[in-house]
Tab-separated table of C-alpha atoms and ligand atoms in Angstrom:
chain	number	residue	atom	x	y	z
A	128	UNK	CA	-6.682	62.067	-15.091
A	129	UNK	CA	-8.880	60.704	-12.352
A	130	UNK	CA	-12.154	58.862	-12.810
A	131	UNK	CA	-14.562	58.895	-9.895
A	132	UNK	CA	-17.918	57.145	-9.657
A	133	UNK	CA	-20.190	58.193	-6.799
A	134	UNK	CA	-23.197	56.049	-5.903
A	135	UNK	CA	-23.640	55.208	-9.575
A	136	UNK	CA	-26.791	53.283	-10.558
A	137	UNK	CA	-27.967	51.996	-13.932
A	138	UNK	CA	-31.045	50.120	-15.060
A	139	UNK	CA	-32.446	48.211	-18.011
A	140	UNK	CA	-36.065	49.372	-18.096
A	141	UNK	CA	-37.336	48.993	-14.553
A	142	UNK	CA	-34.581	46.574	-13.530
A	143	UNK	CA	-31.784	48.307	-11.654
A	144	UNK	CA	-28.625	46.282	-12.317
A	145	UNK	CA	-25.968	48.631	-10.910
A	146	UNK	CA	-26.439	49.587	-7.284
A	147	UNK	CA	-24.668	52.598	-5.760
A	148	UNK	CA	-21.230	51.955	-7.199
A	149	UNK	CA	-18.296	53.905	-5.765
A	150	UNK	CA	-15.102	53.479	-7.760
A	151	UNK	CA	-11.980	55.415	-8.562
A	152	UNK	CA	-9.199	55.126	-11.163
A	153	UNK	CA	-6.170	57.287	-10.415
A	154	UNK	CA	-3.565	58.452	-12.943
A	155	UNK	CA	-1.276	55.678	-14.178
A	156	UNK	CA	-3.259	52.864	-12.564
A	157	UNK	CA	-4.537	49.567	-13.886
A	158	UNK	CA	-7.773	48.870	-12.053
A	159	UNK	CA	-9.332	45.421	-12.473
A	160	UNK	CA	-13.080	44.954	-12.303
A	161	UNK	CA	-13.732	41.290	-11.647
A	162	UNK	CA	-16.738	39.091	-10.975
A	163	UNK	CA	-18.696	36.247	-12.483
A	164	UNK	CA	-20.799	36.326	-15.595
A	165	UNK	CA	-23.735	38.709	-15.093
A	166	UNK	CA	-22.154	40.520	-12.117
A	167	UNK	CA	-22.603	43.872	-13.874
A	168	UNK	CA	-19.114	44.611	-15.196
A	169	UNK	CA	-20.165	45.342	-18.786
A	170	UNK	CA	-23.069	47.487	-17.635
A	171	UNK	CA	-20.665	49.466	-15.453
A	172	UNK	CA	-18.126	50.137	-18.207
A	173	UNK	CA	-20.870	50.984	-20.722
A	174	UNK	CA	-22.321	53.461	-18.257
A	175	UNK	CA	-18.923	55.109	-17.802
A	176	UNK	CA	-18.439	55.507	-21.543
A	177	UNK	CA	-22.004	56.755	-22.042
A	178	UNK	CA	-23.439	53.835	-24.022
A	179	UNK	CA	-25.963	53.395	-21.204
A	180	UNK	CA	-27.436	56.290	-19.223
A	181	UNK	CA	-26.963	56.196	-15.493
A	182	UNK	CA	-30.179	56.336	-13.463
A	183	UNK	CA	-28.621	57.926	-10.366
A	184	UNK	CA	-25.254	58.924	-8.984
A	185	UNK	CA	-22.367	60.788	-10.562
A	186	UNK	CA	-19.402	60.218	-12.856
A	187	UNK	CA	-16.479	62.648	-12.652
A	188	UNK	CA	-13.531	62.705	-15.031
A	189	UNK	CA	-10.608	65.077	-14.685
A	190	UNK	CA	-12.617	67.239	-12.281
A	191	UNK	CA	-15.637	67.531	-14.592
A	192	UNK	CA	-18.995	65.868	-14.118
A	193	UNK	CA	-19.600	63.842	-17.291
A	194	UNK	CA	-22.585	61.584	-16.639
A	195	UNK	CA	-24.914	63.667	-18.801
A	196	UNK	CA	-22.456	64.010	-21.695
A	197	UNK	CA	-22.953	62.037	-24.925
A	198	UNK	CA	-20.490	59.198	-25.470
A	199	UNK	CA	-18.609	61.096	-28.232
A	200	UNK	CA	-18.011	63.973	-25.816
A	201	UNK	CA	-16.600	61.525	-23.283
A	202	UNK	CA	-14.225	60.151	-25.953
A	203	UNK	CA	-13.092	63.699	-26.691
A	204	UNK	CA	-12.310	64.194	-23.014
A	205	UNK	CA	-10.098	61.107	-23.054
A	206	UNK	CA	-12.164	57.998	-22.335
A	207	UNK	CA	-11.903	55.201	-24.914
A	208	UNK	CA	-13.832	51.954	-24.586
A	209	UNK	CA	-12.864	48.676	-26.252
A	210	UNK	CA	-16.106	46.689	-26.071
A	211	UNK	CA	-16.641	43.049	-25.217
A	212	UNK	CA	-16.477	40.882	-28.333
A	213	UNK	CA	-14.095	43.378	-29.972
A	214	UNK	CA	-16.591	44.528	-32.604
A	215	UNK	CA	-13.931	44.964	-35.220
A	216	UNK	CA	-15.483	45.635	-38.645
A	217	UNK	CA	-14.649	42.456	-40.547
A	218	UNK	CA	-15.359	43.785	-44.031
A	219	UNK	CA	-13.095	46.787	-43.553
A	220	UNK	CA	-9.313	46.807	-43.727
A	221	UNK	CA	-7.149	47.107	-40.635
A	222	UNK	CA	-6.220	50.633	-41.711
A	223	UNK	CA	-9.889	51.625	-42.088
A	224	UNK	CA	-10.660	50.201	-38.645
A	225	UNK	CA	-7.799	52.209	-37.157
A	226	UNK	CA	-8.940	55.410	-38.864
A	227	UNK	CA	-12.423	54.886	-37.424
A	228	UNK	CA	-10.913	54.997	-33.938
A	229	UNK	CA	-9.893	58.612	-34.570
A	230	UNK	CA	-13.289	59.712	-35.902
A	231	UNK	CA	-14.111	61.965	-32.940
A	232	UNK	CA	-11.050	64.039	-33.745
A	233	UNK	CA	-12.029	64.505	-37.392
A	234	UNK	CA	-11.934	68.172	-38.312
A	235	UNK	CA	-10.242	68.964	-34.984
A	236	UNK	CA	-6.904	67.277	-35.573
A	237	UNK	CA	-4.849	67.459	-38.801
A	238	UNK	CA	-4.855	64.283	-40.913
A	239	UNK	CA	-1.084	64.022	-40.541
A	240	UNK	CA	-1.549	63.427	-36.790
A	241	UNK	CA	-3.789	60.452	-37.552
A	242	UNK	CA	-1.182	59.106	-39.991
A	243	UNK	CA	1.589	59.590	-37.428
A	244	UNK	CA	-0.491	57.842	-34.776
A	245	UNK	CA	-1.030	54.864	-37.109
A	246	UNK	CA	2.737	54.655	-37.692
A	247	UNK	CA	3.319	54.737	-33.934
A	248	UNK	CA	0.750	52.002	-33.339
A	249	UNK	CA	2.306	49.822	-36.039
A	250	UNK	CA	5.562	49.935	-34.085
A	251	UNK	CA	3.777	49.099	-30.860
A	252	UNK	CA	1.734	46.291	-32.447
A	253	UNK	CA	4.045	44.751	-35.090
A	254	UNK	CA	1.421	42.133	-35.995
A	255	UNK	CA	-0.686	44.872	-37.639
A	256	UNK	CA	2.064	46.643	-39.582
A	257	UNK	CA	2.416	44.332	-42.604
A	258	UNK	CA	-1.322	43.767	-42.847
A	259	UNK	CA	-2.784	47.278	-42.903
A	260	UNK	CA	-4.601	46.658	-46.183
A	261	UNK	CA	-5.885	43.176	-45.252
A	262	UNK	CA	-9.508	42.663	-44.286
A	263	UNK	CA	-9.839	42.625	-40.514
A	264	UNK	CA	-11.994	39.509	-40.700
A	265	UNK	CA	-8.879	37.569	-41.750
A	266	UNK	CA	-7.182	38.162	-38.393
A	267	UNK	CA	-7.364	35.561	-35.608
A	268	UNK	CA	-9.513	36.320	-32.540
A	269	UNK	CA	-6.488	37.450	-30.549
A	270	UNK	CA	-5.182	39.613	-33.393
A	271	UNK	CA	-8.625	41.210	-33.694
A	272	UNK	CA	-8.454	41.993	-29.997
A	273	UNK	CA	-5.092	43.677	-30.560
A	274	UNK	CA	-6.655	45.654	-33.434
A	275	UNK	CA	-9.575	46.658	-31.193
A	276	UNK	CA	-7.134	47.937	-28.554
A	277	UNK	CA	-5.132	49.786	-31.228
A	278	UNK	CA	-8.371	51.317	-32.540
A	279	UNK	CA	-9.186	52.477	-28.997
A	280	UNK	CA	-5.752	54.081	-28.738
A	281	UNK	CA	-6.382	56.037	-31.959
A	282	UNK	CA	-8.669	58.271	-29.887
A	283	UNK	CA	-5.573	59.250	-27.838
A	284	UNK	CA	-7.220	58.333	-24.524
A	285	UNK	CA	-6.115	59.149	-21.009
A	286	UNK	CA	-8.235	56.239	-19.781
A	287	UNK	CA	-8.667	53.040	-21.756
A	288	UNK	CA	-11.572	50.808	-20.739
A	289	UNK	CA	-11.187	47.193	-21.820
A	290	UNK	CA	-14.171	44.846	-21.571
A	291	UNK	CA	-13.167	41.162	-21.473
A	292	UNK	CA	-10.070	41.401	-23.669
A	293	UNK	CA	-9.215	37.726	-22.980
A	294	UNK	CA	-12.551	36.325	-24.165
A	295	UNK	CA	-12.130	33.856	-27.028
A	296	UNK	CA	-8.379	34.500	-27.230
A	297	UNK	CA	-5.755	31.715	-27.157
A	298	UNK	CA	-3.785	31.482	-23.872
A	299	UNK	CA	-0.537	32.582	-25.571
A	300	UNK	CA	-2.145	35.713	-26.985
A	301	UNK	CA	-3.857	36.443	-23.658
A	302	UNK	CA	-0.366	36.682	-22.158
A	303	UNK	CA	0.677	39.038	-24.943
A	304	UNK	CA	-2.413	41.217	-24.531
A	305	UNK	CA	-1.948	41.463	-20.768
A	306	UNK	CA	1.697	42.380	-21.379
A	307	UNK	CA	0.524	45.152	-23.710
A	308	UNK	CA	-1.858	46.456	-21.057
A	309	UNK	CA	1.066	46.782	-18.624
A	310	UNK	CA	3.012	48.719	-21.268
A	311	UNK	CA	0.097	51.130	-21.692
A	312	UNK	CA	0.217	51.933	-17.994
A	313	UNK	CA	3.963	52.449	-18.258
A	314	UNK	CA	3.227	54.961	-21.042
A	315	UNK	CA	0.934	56.895	-18.692
A	316	UNK	CA	-2.456	55.612	-19.880
A	317	UNK	CA	-4.776	54.518	-17.079
A	318	UNK	CA	-6.655	51.282	-17.664
A	319	UNK	CA	-9.966	49.992	-16.333
A	320	UNK	CA	-9.951	46.281	-17.076
A	321	UNK	CA	-13.238	44.407	-16.832
A	322	UNK	CA	-12.505	40.689	-16.786
A	323	UNK	CA	-13.949	37.336	-15.829
A	324	UNK	CA	-10.366	36.107	-15.860
A	325	UNK	CA	-9.912	37.414	-12.332
A	326	UNK	CA	-6.587	35.855	-11.491
A	327	UNK	CA	-4.753	37.084	-14.553
A	328	UNK	CA	-6.252	40.559	-14.459
A	329	UNK	CA	-5.555	41.057	-10.742
A	330	UNK	CA	-2.010	39.814	-11.353
A	331	UNK	CA	-1.264	42.831	-13.583
A	332	UNK	CA	-3.519	45.359	-11.815
A	333	UNK	CA	-2.658	47.857	-9.094
A	334	UNK	CA	-6.086	47.730	-7.467
A	335	UNK	CA	-9.219	45.711	-7.951
A	336	UNK	CA	-12.968	45.820	-7.398
A	337	UNK	CA	-14.922	42.583	-7.001
A	338	UNK	CA	-18.503	42.744	-8.240
A	339	UNK	CA	-21.432	40.492	-7.507
A	340	UNK	CA	-25.110	41.061	-8.382
A	341	UNK	CA	-24.536	44.627	-9.516
A	342	UNK	CA	-22.679	45.711	-6.376
A	343	UNK	CA	-19.057	46.176	-5.424
A	344	UNK	CA	-18.606	43.587	-2.698
A	345	UNK	CA	-14.994	44.335	-1.953
A	346	UNK	CA	-12.104	46.420	-3.238
A	347	UNK	CA	-8.454	46.909	-2.516
A	348	UNK	CA	-4.857	46.269	-3.459
A	349	UNK	CA	-4.853	43.749	-6.327
A	350	UNK	CA	-2.279	41.467	-4.708
A	351	UNK	CA	-4.172	41.407	-1.426
A	352	UNK	CA	-7.383	40.477	-3.261
A	353	UNK	CA	-5.549	37.688	-5.082
A	354	UNK	CA	-4.143	36.327	-1.845
A	355	UNK	CA	-7.409	36.420	0.096
A	356	UNK	CA	-8.661	32.850	0.383
A	357	UNK	CA	-12.157	34.001	1.246
A	358	UNK	CA	-12.430	36.169	-1.863
A	359	UNK	CA	-10.910	33.470	-4.034
A	360	UNK	CA	-13.383	30.901	-2.748
A	361	UNK	CA	-16.445	33.136	-2.875
A	362	UNK	CA	-15.887	35.108	-6.051
A	363	UNK	CA	-12.748	34.387	-8.021
A	364	UNK	CA	-13.159	30.620	-8.248
A	365	UNK	CA	-16.557	31.063	-9.879
A	366	UNK	CA	-15.174	33.703	-12.198
A	367	UNK	CA	-12.270	31.496	-13.206
A	368	UNK	CA	-14.620	28.596	-13.880
A	369	UNK	CA	-16.983	30.664	-16.002
A	370	UNK	CA	-14.089	32.052	-17.992
A	371	UNK	CA	-12.878	28.472	-18.556
A	372	UNK	CA	-16.396	27.617	-19.701
A	373	UNK	CA	-16.356	30.485	-22.143
A	374	UNK	CA	-13.135	29.206	-23.646
A	375	UNK	CA	-14.567	25.702	-23.814
A	376	UNK	CA	-17.682	27.064	-25.506
A	377	UNK	CA	-15.676	29.029	-28.068
A	378	UNK	CA	-13.529	25.927	-28.695
A	379	UNK	CA	-16.621	23.788	-29.251
A	380	UNK	CA	-18.081	26.360	-31.643
A	381	UNK	CA	-14.822	26.449	-33.610
A	382	UNK	CA	-14.667	22.657	-33.956
A	383	UNK	CA	-18.349	22.511	-35.001
A	384	UNK	CA	-17.621	25.148	-37.617
A	385	UNK	CA	-14.576	23.258	-38.901
A	386	UNK	CA	-16.640	20.079	-39.053
A	387	UNK	CA	-19.442	21.877	-40.972
A	388	UNK	CA	-16.929	23.320	-43.442
A	389	UNK	CA	-15.284	19.945	-43.990
A	390	UNK	CA	-18.586	18.163	-44.778
B	406	ATP	P1	-20.809	39.230	-18.763
B	406	ATP	O1	-19.434	38.792	-18.557
B	406	ATP	O2	-21.773	38.114	-19.028
B	406	ATP	O3	-20.972	40.371	-19.724
B	406	ATP	P2	-21.154	41.168	-16.706
B	406	ATP	O4	-20.555	41.087	-15.362
B	406	ATP	O5	-20.520	42.074	-17.676
B	406	ATP	O6	-21.267	39.730	-17.320
B	406	ATP	P3	-23.608	42.492	-17.357
B	406	ATP	O7	-23.546	42.053	-18.794
B	406	ATP	O8	-23.355	43.902	-17.049
B	406	ATP	O9	-22.672	41.570	-16.467
B	406	ATP	O10	-25.041	42.075	-16.791
B	406	ATP	C1	-25.535	42.517	-15.526
B	406	ATP	C2	-27.012	42.184	-15.431
B	406	ATP	O11	-27.740	42.946	-16.392
B	406	ATP	C3	-27.307	40.711	-15.742
B	406	ATP	O12	-28.347	40.306	-14.864
B	406	ATP	C4	-27.802	40.738	-17.161
B	406	ATP	O13	-28.719	39.700	-17.398
B	406	ATP	C5	-28.487	42.093	-17.250
B	406	ATP	N1	-28.408	42.665	-18.606
B	406	ATP	C6	-27.278	42.845	-19.346
B	406	ATP	N2	-27.577	43.416	-20.532
B	406	ATP	C7	-28.923	43.601	-20.554
B	406	ATP	C8	-29.847	44.157	-21.501
B	406	ATP	N3	-29.434	44.646	-22.678
B	406	ATP	N4	-31.159	44.186	-21.170
B	406	ATP	C9	-31.583	43.693	-19.965
B	406	ATP	N5	-30.766	43.170	-19.024
B	406	ATP	C10	-29.461	43.126	-19.311
């Protein structure tokens, strides 16, 4: 599988927010997409998965041009997207959430394959196994992120797109999630990882793209990007700070909530 973007543009109404993006994900690669809040990372990954229409340029996947295909067709071809904020269905069980991930294959793939896939995922993500019939809303933020990734894998993707998997997740679980992402690559699934947490995502990635104001400002070997003082000072420092701020914000919300519940 190879994903290629050529001069890709996207707009909200008349506002173009993605400008002429060239990007490539090769088989078996983790590619990190980093940049501060508002740089355009989410817009880019939504455009790849077909949740937003591109306004110009091309998207190629496995040798086929896909930028005019509906999002479900892109899932069928092997692109799964785990959105920012997880969007796990709280009032559904973990099992129901997992089954939803395989919906595009309904009627195309025997039910026993879905069941087998769930068994496989339970081995890969032991935290989910004993809780399949629990409501997903009872899981912690990090566990919900793991469920969202597992749900994405139910589509049997060749390319998994993860949008901010570390957002609102405790540092210990962030480590676990990033470890899982490395395992996925080892299993032959390519990963496009959109993250404000630039340092950690570049640390596990093969290559990286740095975005600012809807443009790719630089790209290259992930380690080289991490070691570049200029890039760190101009882009990654800001990204690290804003990711810290996000965590702070989520922490403040949680303590306000606890306070409200206690009074
Ligand atoms: P974040 O981490 O905050 O999601 P990001 O790098 O993913 O940041 P985007 O969410 O893609 O950035 O935002 C890129 C630009 O598009 C920003 O200027 C943002 O304000 C704008 N934007 C995002 N979503 C919408 C929308 N639904 N309608 C209009 N403008 C939007």
